[in-house]
């Protein structure tokens, strides 16, 4: 069962309704976060809530009075007996509400979902995934928007593809719901914040990599670098660190998740206690 918070109440999801007049439905206007648990403790709660506030502000959603409530809502919901058992994925949403005034949304709605967490199939970590390149950039990359349509269209009907990889003008930015890293010529290369979303897991991976002595470059990898790349991987709250073994027609490295990917994933898992509330 999915638990939902809305308008001061925790209720089963099927009892919650958002009116059709909400601009999240009519125009796809809204922002959100995906916050997971480990051992029922929230992962990187502070960075997630800070990013939610930035996304809302940059989208014109006036949620300054709502953002401070989210931390307590998450803690209360997670402690409730009707919250899903085991690990939980908590998703706070801020919608555009019903009106737009001079380009801003003064009356947003807040709701929070508490869902059973479904992590990626472990086989994906062992075997790696395929990304499909698309010659486009995600609009307004600093906003974690509810609108994923542009990422879904390029892979519609394609079997065996994990996500779209945005490749505007011969550069590589990010994938549909992940940050992207390329291991090439002894360097770990990833697009800078501003060209891509400030991924929470991305930031942790960069910290661990630098601490571990890896040479890191924050620039957009080039599509032309794929042929000489040794490894690639994507990062995200649910997938953690997931090896990429093929991008379109390019096999990456040996076609299996490589030692850098595996090493960083081990470092990430062993450092989790530092990031839990």
PDB file of N, CA, C and O in Angstrom, residues 1-39:
ATOM      1  N   UNK A   1       0.839  -1.198   0.000  1.00  0.00           N
ATOM      2  CA  UNK A   1       0.000   0.000   0.000  1.00  0.00           C
ATOM      3  C   UNK A   1       0.874   1.249   0.000  1.00  0.00           C
ATOM      4  O   UNK A   1       1.911   1.287   0.666  1.00  0.00           O
ATOM      5  N   UNK A   2       0.468   2.259  -0.737  1.00  0.00           N
ATOM      6  CA  UNK A   2       1.144   3.554  -0.735  1.00  0.00           C
ATOM      7  C   UNK A   2       0.394   4.510   0.180  1.00  0.00           C
ATOM      8  O   UNK A   2      -0.818   4.686   0.057  1.00  0.00           O
ATOM      9  N   UNK A   3       1.132   5.110   1.097  1.00  0.00           N
ATOM     10  CA  UNK A   3       0.577   6.111   2.001  1.00  0.00           C
ATOM     11  C   UNK A   3       0.812   7.490   1.392  1.00  0.00           C
ATOM     12  O   UNK A   3       1.831   7.725   0.741  1.00  0.00           O
ATOM     13  N   UNK A   4      -0.128   8.397   1.604  1.00  0.00           N
ATOM     14  CA  UNK A   4       0.008   9.736   1.046  1.00  0.00           C
ATOM     15  C   UNK A   4      -0.349  10.786   2.089  1.00  0.00           C
ATOM     16  O   UNK A   4      -1.302  10.612   2.854  1.00  0.00           O
ATOM     17  N   UNK A   5       0.446  11.849   2.130  1.00  0.00           N
ATOM     18  CA  UNK A   5       0.127  13.017   2.939  1.00  0.00           C
ATOM     19  C   UNK A   5      -0.410  14.105   2.015  1.00  0.00           C
ATOM     20  O   UNK A   5       0.198  14.423   0.983  1.00  0.00           O
ATOM     21  N   UNK A   6      -1.537  14.701   2.411  1.00  0.00           N
ATOM     22  CA  UNK A   6      -2.119  15.791   1.615  1.00  0.00           C
ATOM     23  C   UNK A   6      -3.061  16.585   2.501  1.00  0.00           C
ATOM     24  O   UNK A   6      -3.895  16.010   3.218  1.00  0.00           O
ATOM     25  N   UNK A   7      -2.886  17.900   2.491  1.00  0.00           N
ATOM     26  CA  UNK A   7      -3.763  18.814   3.229  1.00  0.00           C
ATOM     27  C   UNK A   7      -3.892  18.422   4.695  1.00  0.00           C
ATOM     28  O   UNK A   7      -4.995  18.369   5.255  1.00  0.00           O
ATOM     29  N   UNK A   8      -2.743  18.127   5.313  1.00  0.00           N
ATOM     30  CA  UNK A   8      -2.702  17.885   6.749  1.00  0.00           C
ATOM     31  C   UNK A   8      -3.072  16.489   7.198  1.00  0.00           C
ATOM     32  O   UNK A   8      -3.124  16.235   8.409  1.00  0.00           O
ATOM     33  N   UNK A   9      -3.322  15.578   6.262  1.00  0.00           N
ATOM     34  CA  UNK A   9      -3.745  14.228   6.629  1.00  0.00           C
ATOM     35  C   UNK A   9      -2.894  13.181   5.925  1.00  0.00           C
ATOM     36  O   UNK A   9      -2.463  13.368   4.790  1.00  0.00           O
ATOM     37  N   UNK A  10      -2.688  12.054   6.625  1.00  0.00           N
ATOM     38  CA  UNK A  10      -2.091  10.857   6.037  1.00  0.00           C
ATOM     39  C   UNK A  10      -3.226   9.882   5.710  1.00  0.00           C
ATOM     40  O   UNK A  10      -3.997   9.508   6.599  1.00  0.00           O
ATOM     41  N   UNK A  11      -3.317   9.492   4.438  1.00  0.00           N
ATOM     42  CA  UNK A  11      -4.390   8.594   4.024  1.00  0.00           C
ATOM     43  C   UNK A  11      -3.864   7.671   2.932  1.00  0.00           C
ATOM     44  O   UNK A  11      -2.841   7.965   2.284  1.00  0.00           O
ATOM     45  N   UNK A  12      -4.550   6.549   2.672  1.00  0.00           N
ATOM     46  CA  UNK A  12      -4.154   5.701   1.535  1.00  0.00           C
ATOM     47  C   UNK A  12      -4.211   6.486   0.236  1.00  0.00           C
ATOM     48  O   UNK A  12      -5.055   7.374   0.053  1.00  0.00           O
ATOM     49  N   UNK A  13      -3.317   6.165  -0.682  1.00  0.00           N
ATOM     50  CA  UNK A  13      -3.213   6.918  -1.924  1.00  0.00           C
ATOM     51  C   UNK A  13      -4.543   6.988  -2.668  1.00  0.00           C
ATOM     52  O   UNK A  13      -4.898   8.037  -3.221  1.00  0.00           O
ATOM     53  N   UNK A  14      -5.294   5.902  -2.677  1.00  0.00           N
ATOM     54  CA  UNK A  14      -6.529   5.870  -3.457  1.00  0.00           C
ATOM     55  C   UNK A  14      -7.597   6.807  -2.904  1.00  0.00           C
ATOM     56  O   UNK A  14      -8.602   7.065  -3.570  1.00  0.00           O
ATOM     57  N   UNK A  15      -7.380   7.355  -1.716  1.00  0.00           N
ATOM     58  CA  UNK A  15      -8.348   8.292  -1.136  1.00  0.00           C
ATOM     59  C   UNK A  15      -7.954   9.750  -1.348  1.00  0.00           C
ATOM     60  O   UNK A  15      -8.662  10.664  -0.913  1.00  0.00           O
ATOM     61  N   UNK A  16      -6.826   9.972  -2.032  1.00  0.00           N
ATOM     62  CA  UNK A  16      -6.321  11.331  -2.232  1.00  0.00           C
ATOM     63  C   UNK A  16      -6.613  11.776  -3.661  1.00  0.00           C
ATOM     64  O   UNK A  16      -6.421  11.021  -4.620  1.00  0.00           O
ATOM     65  N   UNK A  17      -7.056  13.017  -3.807  1.00  0.00           N
ATOM     66  CA  UNK A  17      -7.381  13.548  -5.126  1.00  0.00           C
ATOM     67  C   UNK A  17      -6.781  14.939  -5.301  1.00  0.00           C
ATOM     68  O   UNK A  17      -6.843  15.771  -4.399  1.00  0.00           O
ATOM     69  N   UNK A  18      -6.193  15.163  -6.464  1.00  0.00           N
ATOM     70  CA  UNK A  18      -5.730  16.484  -6.869  1.00  0.00           C
ATOM     71  C   UNK A  18      -6.672  16.955  -7.966  1.00  0.00           C
ATOM     72  O   UNK A  18      -6.929  16.215  -8.926  1.00  0.00           O
ATOM     73  N   UNK A  19      -7.229  18.159  -7.878  1.00  0.00           N
ATOM     74  CA  UNK A  19      -8.221  18.594  -8.868  1.00  0.00           C
ATOM     75  C   UNK A  19      -7.627  18.728 -10.260  1.00  0.00           C
ATOM     76  O   UNK A  19      -6.446  19.037 -10.433  1.00  0.00           O
ATOM     77  N   UNK A  20      -8.455  18.516 -11.257  1.00  0.00           N
ATOM     78  CA  UNK A  20      -8.023  18.617 -12.647  1.00  0.00           C
ATOM     79  C   UNK A  20      -7.596  20.028 -13.015  1.00  0.00           C
ATOM     80  O   UNK A  20      -6.922  20.234 -14.029  1.00  0.00           O
ATOM     81  N   UNK A  21      -7.963  20.993 -12.192  1.00  0.00           N
ATOM     82  CA  UNK A  21      -7.558  22.374 -12.445  1.00  0.00           C
ATOM     83  C   UNK A  21      -6.099  22.632 -12.100  1.00  0.00           C
ATOM     84  O   UNK A  21      -5.541  23.668 -12.484  1.00  0.00           O
ATOM     85  N   UNK A  22      -5.443  21.698 -11.393  1.00  0.00           N
ATOM     86  CA  UNK A  22      -4.051  21.913 -10.995  1.00  0.00           C
ATOM     87  C   UNK A  22      -3.156  21.935 -12.229  1.00  0.00           C
ATOM     88  O   UNK A  22      -3.278  21.090 -13.131  1.00  0.00           O
ATOM     89  N   UNK A  23      -2.241  22.888 -12.277  1.00  0.00           N
ATOM     90  CA  UNK A  23      -1.364  23.048 -13.432  1.00  0.00           C
ATOM     91  C   UNK A  23      -0.341  21.923 -13.561  1.00  0.00           C
ATOM     92  O   UNK A  23       0.285  21.789 -14.615  1.00  0.00           O
ATOM     93  N   UNK A  24      -0.190  21.100 -12.547  1.00  0.00           N
ATOM     94  CA  UNK A  24       0.619  19.887 -12.709  1.00  0.00           C
ATOM     95  C   UNK A  24      -0.025  18.960 -13.727  1.00  0.00           C
ATOM     96  O   UNK A  24       0.669  18.293 -14.514  1.00  0.00           O
ATOM     97  N   UNK A  25      -1.351  18.936 -13.741  1.00  0.00           N
ATOM     98  CA  UNK A  25      -2.084  18.102 -14.692  1.00  0.00           C
ATOM     99  C   UNK A  25      -2.234  18.822 -16.026  1.00  0.00           C
ATOM    100  O   UNK A  25      -2.030  18.240 -17.094  1.00  0.00           O
ATOM    101  N   UNK A  26      -2.568  20.089 -15.990  1.00  0.00           N
ATOM    102  CA  UNK A  26      -2.867  20.811 -17.230  1.00  0.00           C
ATOM    103  C   UNK A  26      -1.621  21.215 -18.013  1.00  0.00           C
ATOM    104  O   UNK A  26      -1.656  21.281 -19.243  1.00  0.00           O
ATOM    105  N   UNK A  27      -0.506  21.471 -17.297  1.00  0.00           N
ATOM    106  CA  UNK A  27       0.684  21.979 -17.984  1.00  0.00           C
ATOM    107  C   UNK A  27       1.978  21.266 -17.552  1.00  0.00           C
ATOM    108  O   UNK A  27       3.055  21.660 -17.976  1.00  0.00           O
ATOM    109  N   UNK A  28       1.893  20.263 -16.705  1.00  0.00           N
ATOM    110  CA  UNK A  28       3.097  19.554 -16.267  1.00  0.00           C
ATOM    111  C   UNK A  28       3.991  20.378 -15.366  1.00  0.00           C
ATOM    112  O   UNK A  28       5.207  20.194 -15.342  1.00  0.00           O
ATOM    113  N   UNK A  29       3.387  21.295 -14.590  1.00  0.00           N
ATOM    114  CA  UNK A  29       4.164  22.189 -13.744  1.00  0.00           C
ATOM    115  C   UNK A  29       4.208  21.641 -12.325  1.00  0.00           C
ATOM    116  O   UNK A  29       3.186  21.530 -11.642  1.00  0.00           O
ATOM    117  N   UNK A  30       5.398  21.268 -11.905  1.00  0.00           N
ATOM    118  CA  UNK A  30       5.602  20.743 -10.566  1.00  0.00           C
ATOM    119  C   UNK A  30       7.037  20.292 -10.401  1.00  0.00           C
ATOM    120  O   UNK A  30       7.752  20.063 -11.378  1.00  0.00           O
ATOM    121  N   UNK A  31       7.457  20.194  -9.148  1.00  0.00           N
ATOM    122  CA  UNK A  31       8.795  19.704  -8.828  1.00  0.00           C
ATOM    123  C   UNK A  31       8.658  18.648  -7.737  1.00  0.00           C
ATOM    124  O   UNK A  31       7.634  18.578  -7.043  1.00  0.00           O
ATOM    125  N   UNK A  32       9.692  17.844  -7.585  1.00  0.00           N
ATOM    126  CA  UNK A  32       9.601  16.752  -6.623  1.00  0.00           C
ATOM    127  C   UNK A  32      10.992  16.302  -6.216  1.00  0.00           C
ATOM    128  O   UNK A  32      12.000  16.724  -6.775  1.00  0.00           O
ATOM    129  N   UNK A  33      11.037  15.392  -5.239  1.00  0.00           N
ATOM    130  CA  UNK A  33      12.259  14.707  -4.845  1.00  0.00           C
ATOM    131  C   UNK A  33      11.942  13.232  -4.616  1.00  0.00           C
ATOM    132  O   UNK A  33      10.785  12.873  -4.342  1.00  0.00           O
ATOM    133  N   UNK A  34      12.952  12.389  -4.755  1.00  0.00           N
ATOM    134  CA  UNK A  34      12.853  10.967  -4.408  1.00  0.00           C
ATOM    135  C   UNK A  34      13.865  10.704  -3.305  1.00  0.00           C
ATOM    136  O   UNK A  34      15.081  10.796  -3.541  1.00  0.00           O
ATOM    137  N   UNK A  35      13.373  10.391  -2.124  1.00  0.00           N
ATOM    138  CA  UNK A  35      14.223  10.246  -0.948  1.00  0.00           C
ATOM    139  C   UNK A  35      14.044   8.827  -0.412  1.00  0.00           C
ATOM    140  O   UNK A  35      12.949   8.456   0.014  1.00  0.00           O
ATOM    141  N   UNK A  36      15.088   8.057  -0.423  1.00  0.00           N
ATOM    142  CA  UNK A  36      14.986   6.663  -0.028  1.00  0.00           C
ATOM    143  C   UNK A  36      15.449   6.454   1.411  1.00  0.00           C
ATOM    144  O   UNK A  36      16.035   7.348   2.032  1.00  0.00           O
ATOM    145  N   UNK A  37      15.203   5.252   1.919  1.00  0.00           N
ATOM    146  CA  UNK A  37      15.713   4.877   3.235  1.00  0.00           C
ATOM    147  C   UNK A  37      16.699   3.721   3.097  1.00  0.00           C
ATOM    148  O   UNK A  37      16.667   2.953   2.134  1.00  0.00           O
ATOM    149  N   UNK A  38      17.584   3.652   4.083  1.00  0.00           N
ATOM    150  CA  UNK A  38      18.419   2.481   4.341  1.00  0.00           C
ATOM    151  C   UNK A  38      18.198   2.132   5.803  1.00  0.00           C
ATOM    152  O   UNK A  38      18.409   2.976   6.686  1.00  0.00           O
ATOM    153  N   UNK A  39      17.756   0.923   6.066  1.00  0.00           N
ATOM    154  CA  UNK A  39      17.431   0.519   7.439  1.00  0.00           C
ATOM    155  C   UNK A  39      16.458   1.500   8.091  1.00  0.00           C
ATOM    156  O   UNK A  39      16.586   1.850   9.261  1.00  0.00           O
TER     157      UNK A  39
END
